[in-house]
CSV table of C-alpha atoms in Angstrom, one decimal:
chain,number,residue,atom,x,y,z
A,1,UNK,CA,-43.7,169.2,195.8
A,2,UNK,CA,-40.5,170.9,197.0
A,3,UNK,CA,-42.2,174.1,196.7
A,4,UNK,CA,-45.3,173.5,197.7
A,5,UNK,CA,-43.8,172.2,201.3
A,6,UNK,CA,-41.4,175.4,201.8
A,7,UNK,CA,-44.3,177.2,201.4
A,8,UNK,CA,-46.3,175.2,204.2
A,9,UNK,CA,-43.3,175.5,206.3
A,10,UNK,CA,-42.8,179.1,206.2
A,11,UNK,CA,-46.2,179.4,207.0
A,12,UNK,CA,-46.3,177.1,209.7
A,13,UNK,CA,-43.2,179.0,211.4
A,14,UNK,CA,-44.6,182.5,211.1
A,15,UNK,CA,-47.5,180.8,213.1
A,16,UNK,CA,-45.9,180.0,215.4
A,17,UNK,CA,-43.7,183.0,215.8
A,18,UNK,CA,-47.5,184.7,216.1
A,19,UNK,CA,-49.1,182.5,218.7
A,20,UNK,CA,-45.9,183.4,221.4
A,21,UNK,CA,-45.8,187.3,220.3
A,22,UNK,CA,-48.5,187.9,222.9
A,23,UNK,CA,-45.7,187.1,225.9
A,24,UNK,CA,-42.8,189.1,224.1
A,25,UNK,CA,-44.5,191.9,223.0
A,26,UNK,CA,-43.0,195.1,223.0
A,27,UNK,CA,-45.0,198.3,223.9
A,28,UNK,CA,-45.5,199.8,220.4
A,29,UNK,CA,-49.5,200.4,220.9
A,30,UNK,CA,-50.0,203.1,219.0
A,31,UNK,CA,-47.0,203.4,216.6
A,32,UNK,CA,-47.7,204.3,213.5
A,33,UNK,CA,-45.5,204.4,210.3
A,34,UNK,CA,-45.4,205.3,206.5
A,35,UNK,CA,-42.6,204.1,204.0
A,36,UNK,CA,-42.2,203.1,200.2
A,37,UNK,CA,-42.3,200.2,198.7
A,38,UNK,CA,-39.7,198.5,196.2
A,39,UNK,CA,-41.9,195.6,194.7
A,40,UNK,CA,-40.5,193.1,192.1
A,41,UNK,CA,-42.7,191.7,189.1
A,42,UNK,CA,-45.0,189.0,190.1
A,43,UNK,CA,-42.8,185.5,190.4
A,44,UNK,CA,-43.8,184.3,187.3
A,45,UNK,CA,-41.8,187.3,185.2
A,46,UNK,CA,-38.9,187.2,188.4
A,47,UNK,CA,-38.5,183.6,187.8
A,48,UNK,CA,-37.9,183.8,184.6
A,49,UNK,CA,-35.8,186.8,183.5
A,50,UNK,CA,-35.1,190.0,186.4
A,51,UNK,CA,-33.1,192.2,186.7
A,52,UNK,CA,-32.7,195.6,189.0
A,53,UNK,CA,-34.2,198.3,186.7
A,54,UNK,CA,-37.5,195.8,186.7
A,55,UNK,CA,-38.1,197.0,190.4
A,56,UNK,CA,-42.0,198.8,190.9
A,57,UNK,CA,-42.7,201.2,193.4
A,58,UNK,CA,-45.4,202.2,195.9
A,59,UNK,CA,-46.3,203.5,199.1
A,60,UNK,CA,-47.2,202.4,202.6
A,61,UNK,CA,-49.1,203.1,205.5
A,62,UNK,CA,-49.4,201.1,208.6
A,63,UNK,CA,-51.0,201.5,212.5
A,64,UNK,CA,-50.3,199.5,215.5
A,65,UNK,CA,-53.9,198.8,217.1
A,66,UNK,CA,-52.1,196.5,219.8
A,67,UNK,CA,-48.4,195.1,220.2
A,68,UNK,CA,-49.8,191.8,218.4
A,69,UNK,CA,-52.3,193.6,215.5
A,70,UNK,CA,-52.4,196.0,212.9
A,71,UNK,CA,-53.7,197.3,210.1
A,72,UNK,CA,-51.7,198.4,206.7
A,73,UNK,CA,-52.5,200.3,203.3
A,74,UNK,CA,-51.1,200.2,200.2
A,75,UNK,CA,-50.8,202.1,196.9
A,76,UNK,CA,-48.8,199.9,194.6
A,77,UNK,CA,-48.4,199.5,190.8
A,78,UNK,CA,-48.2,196.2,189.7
A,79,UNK,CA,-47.0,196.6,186.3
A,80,UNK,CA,-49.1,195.4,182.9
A,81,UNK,CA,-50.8,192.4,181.9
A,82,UNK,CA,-51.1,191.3,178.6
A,83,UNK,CA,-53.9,190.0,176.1
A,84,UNK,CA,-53.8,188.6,172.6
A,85,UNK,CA,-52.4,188.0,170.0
A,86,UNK,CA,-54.6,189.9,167.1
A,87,UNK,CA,-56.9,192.5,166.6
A,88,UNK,CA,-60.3,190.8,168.8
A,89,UNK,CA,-59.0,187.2,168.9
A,90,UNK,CA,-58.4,187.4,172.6
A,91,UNK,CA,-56.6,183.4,173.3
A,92,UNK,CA,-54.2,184.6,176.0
A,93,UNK,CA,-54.5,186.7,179.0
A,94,UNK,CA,-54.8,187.9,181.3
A,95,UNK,CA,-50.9,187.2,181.8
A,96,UNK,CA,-47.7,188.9,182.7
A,97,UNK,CA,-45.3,189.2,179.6
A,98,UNK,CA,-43.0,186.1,180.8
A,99,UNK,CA,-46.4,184.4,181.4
A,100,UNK,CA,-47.8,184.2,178.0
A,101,UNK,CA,-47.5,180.8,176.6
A,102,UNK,CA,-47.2,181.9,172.9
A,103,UNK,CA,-45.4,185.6,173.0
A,104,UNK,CA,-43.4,186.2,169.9
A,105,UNK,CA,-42.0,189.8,168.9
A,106,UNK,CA,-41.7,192.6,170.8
A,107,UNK,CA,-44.4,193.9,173.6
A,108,UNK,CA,-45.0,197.1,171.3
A,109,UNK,CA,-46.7,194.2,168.8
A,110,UNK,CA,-49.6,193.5,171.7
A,111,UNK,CA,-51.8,196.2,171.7
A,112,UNK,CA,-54.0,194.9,174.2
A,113,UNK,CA,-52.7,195.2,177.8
A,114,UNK,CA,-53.8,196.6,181.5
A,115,UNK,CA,-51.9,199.0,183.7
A,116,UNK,CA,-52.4,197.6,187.3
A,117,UNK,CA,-52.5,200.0,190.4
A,118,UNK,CA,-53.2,198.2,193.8
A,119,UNK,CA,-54.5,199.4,196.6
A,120,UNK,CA,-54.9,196.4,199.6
A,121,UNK,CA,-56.1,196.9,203.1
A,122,UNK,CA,-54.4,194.4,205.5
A,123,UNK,CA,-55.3,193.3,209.3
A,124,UNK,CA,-51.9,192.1,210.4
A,125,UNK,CA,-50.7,189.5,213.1
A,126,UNK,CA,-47.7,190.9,214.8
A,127,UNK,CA,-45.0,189.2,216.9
A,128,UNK,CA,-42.5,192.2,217.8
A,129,UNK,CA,-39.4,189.9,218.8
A,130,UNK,CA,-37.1,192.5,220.1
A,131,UNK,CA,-35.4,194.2,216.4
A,132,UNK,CA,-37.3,191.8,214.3
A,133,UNK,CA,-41.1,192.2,213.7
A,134,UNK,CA,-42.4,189.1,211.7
A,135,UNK,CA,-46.5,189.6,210.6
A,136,UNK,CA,-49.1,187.7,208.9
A,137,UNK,CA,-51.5,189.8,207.1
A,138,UNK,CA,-55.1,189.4,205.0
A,139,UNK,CA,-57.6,191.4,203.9
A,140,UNK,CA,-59.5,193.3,201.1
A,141,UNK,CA,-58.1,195.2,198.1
A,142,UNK,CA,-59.1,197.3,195.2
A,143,UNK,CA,-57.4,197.4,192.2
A,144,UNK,CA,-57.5,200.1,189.3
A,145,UNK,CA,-57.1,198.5,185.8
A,146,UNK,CA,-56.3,201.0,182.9
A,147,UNK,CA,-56.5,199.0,179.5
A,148,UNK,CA,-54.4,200.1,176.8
A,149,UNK,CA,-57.9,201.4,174.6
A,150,UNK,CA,-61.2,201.6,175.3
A,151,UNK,CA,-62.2,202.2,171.9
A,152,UNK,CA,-62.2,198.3,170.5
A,153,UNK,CA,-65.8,196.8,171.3
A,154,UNK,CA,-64.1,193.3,171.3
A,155,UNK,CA,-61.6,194.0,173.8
A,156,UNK,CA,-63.9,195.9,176.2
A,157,UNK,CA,-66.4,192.8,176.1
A,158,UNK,CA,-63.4,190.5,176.3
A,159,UNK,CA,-62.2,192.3,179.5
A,160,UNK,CA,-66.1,192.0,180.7
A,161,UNK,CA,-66.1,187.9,180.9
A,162,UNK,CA,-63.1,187.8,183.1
A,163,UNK,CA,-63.8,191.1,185.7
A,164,UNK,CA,-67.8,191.7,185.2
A,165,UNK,CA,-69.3,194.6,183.6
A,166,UNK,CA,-69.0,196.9,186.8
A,167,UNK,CA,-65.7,196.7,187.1
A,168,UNK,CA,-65.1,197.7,183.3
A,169,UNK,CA,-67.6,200.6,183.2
A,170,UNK,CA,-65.7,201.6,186.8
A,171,UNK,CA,-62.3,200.5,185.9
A,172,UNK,CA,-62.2,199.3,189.6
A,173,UNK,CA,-62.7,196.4,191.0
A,174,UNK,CA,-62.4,194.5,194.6
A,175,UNK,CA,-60.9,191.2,195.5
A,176,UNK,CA,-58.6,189.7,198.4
A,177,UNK,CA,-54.7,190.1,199.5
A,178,UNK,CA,-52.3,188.2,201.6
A,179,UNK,CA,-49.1,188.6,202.8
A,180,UNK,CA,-46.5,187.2,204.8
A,181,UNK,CA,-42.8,189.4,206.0
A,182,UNK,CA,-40.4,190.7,208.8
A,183,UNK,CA,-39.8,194.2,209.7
A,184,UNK,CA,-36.0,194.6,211.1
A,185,UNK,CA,-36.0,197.6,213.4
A,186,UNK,CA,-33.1,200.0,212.9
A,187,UNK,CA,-33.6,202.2,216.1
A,188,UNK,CA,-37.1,203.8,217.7
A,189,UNK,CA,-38.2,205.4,214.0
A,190,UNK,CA,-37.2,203.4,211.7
A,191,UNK,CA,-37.3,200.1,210.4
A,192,UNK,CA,-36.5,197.9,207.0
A,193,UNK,CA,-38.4,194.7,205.8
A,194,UNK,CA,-38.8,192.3,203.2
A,195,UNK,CA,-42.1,190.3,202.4
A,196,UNK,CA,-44.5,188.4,200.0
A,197,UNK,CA,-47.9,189.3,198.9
A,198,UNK,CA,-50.4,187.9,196.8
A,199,UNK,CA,-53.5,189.2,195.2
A,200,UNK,CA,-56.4,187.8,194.5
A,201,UNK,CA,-59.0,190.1,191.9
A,202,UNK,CA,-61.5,187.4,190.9
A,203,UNK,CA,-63.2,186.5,194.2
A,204,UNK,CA,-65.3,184.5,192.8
A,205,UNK,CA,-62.2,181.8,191.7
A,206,UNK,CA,-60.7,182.3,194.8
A,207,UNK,CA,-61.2,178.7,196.4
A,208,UNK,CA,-59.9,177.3,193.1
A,209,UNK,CA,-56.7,179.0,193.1
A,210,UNK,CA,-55.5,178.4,196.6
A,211,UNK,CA,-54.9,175.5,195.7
A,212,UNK,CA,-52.6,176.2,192.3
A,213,UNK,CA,-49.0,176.7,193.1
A,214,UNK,CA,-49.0,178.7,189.4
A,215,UNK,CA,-51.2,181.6,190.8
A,216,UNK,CA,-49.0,182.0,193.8
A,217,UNK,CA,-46.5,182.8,190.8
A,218,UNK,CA,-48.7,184.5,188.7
A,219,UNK,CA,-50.2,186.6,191.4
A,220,UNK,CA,-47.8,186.8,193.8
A,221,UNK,CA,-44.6,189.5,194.5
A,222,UNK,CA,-41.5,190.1,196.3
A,223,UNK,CA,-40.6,192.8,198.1
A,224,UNK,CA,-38.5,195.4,200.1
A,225,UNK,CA,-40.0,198.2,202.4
A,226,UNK,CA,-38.6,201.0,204.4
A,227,UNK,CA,-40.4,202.6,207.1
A,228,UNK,CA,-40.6,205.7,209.3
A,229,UNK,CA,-42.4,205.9,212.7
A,230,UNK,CA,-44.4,208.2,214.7
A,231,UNK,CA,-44.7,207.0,218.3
């Protein structure tokens, strides 16, 4: 419950923060900016065991339509999620290592996993404060999926219940993103931020698990940003 209301309350600030940035916005119409990414393992994995060296990477691209809205890309790899245990008994997954309920041994011992590369495309309420930029963001995404072998029959029709036969034959598939952060501005080019994003790659689920606090875990990262502008 504790969590649950944090999260309604952060929500509920960055809101408001958004409904007043139309009065204190800054001229920065046209601004645009590109930067990398330091993105943690989803929350489920953090939670549980993280340390430094766990850090992903990717890159960012963002535009300033007006001083309240913009739009933002990303190319970001996600890390691996896991499937198993045994050759085409397929009981768990997909889940992050920490995730798996039953994981025993090492990860070498689960030969069925995905690579994750995500690329989301996000509209973005702005409220440029003065130095501190909070945003709201939502949109669509695509995500690349690279399974460990596409040699196993069972694991390729395994992978074909949970994303749909397009999306295996393509290894791509589209779904939804979120996210919710603060740019602090450093001087007139450049800026650091911190944020939260979550992604959502079954569409089709996506009503049910809004309301789960474990897929905001699951699904969800942390993480840093560091940007350069062009005004």
């Amino acid at each position: 419950m504790r969590q649950k209301a944090a999260i309604r309350s952060l929500f509920l600030a960055v809101v408001c923060l958004l409904a007043v940035s139309p009065v204190l916005a800054q001229k920065v119409q046209g601004e645009a900016g590109i930067g990398f990414m330091a993105i943690s393992p989803n929350l489920t994995d953090t939670i549980a065991n993280f340390a430094v060296g766990d850090m992903l990477y990717g890159v960012t691209v963002s535009y300033a339509v007006k001083p309240w809205l913009g739009v933002s890309t990303d190319v970001l790899y996600l890390g691996d999620s896991y499937y198993g245990p045994g050759s085409g008994m397929f009981n768990e997954g997909p889940s992050s290592w920490a995730g798996l309920q039953s994981a025993s041994g090492d990860k070498a011992n689960w030969k069925y996993y995905e690579s994750f590369i995500y690329a989301p495309l996000s509209i973005n309420l702005m409220a440029p404060l003065g130095i501190v930029r909070p945003y709201l963001g939502l949109g669509p995404a695509f995500y690349f999926h690279f399974p460990s072998t596409n040699q196993d029959t069972a694991f390729t029709d395994y992978l074909k219940t949970h994303y749909g036969s397009a999306a295996v034959v393509g290894r791509i598939g589209q779904g939804f993103t979120a996210r919710v952060g603060f740019d602090v501005f450093l001087g007139d080019s450049l800026s650091i931020g911190a944020g939260y994003v979550v992604r959502e790659d079954t569409p089709v689920t996506v009503f049910k698990d809004i309301g789960d606090l474990n897929f905001y875990k699951e699904k969800g990262y942390l993480f840093l940003v560091g940007r350069f502008y062009i005004k």
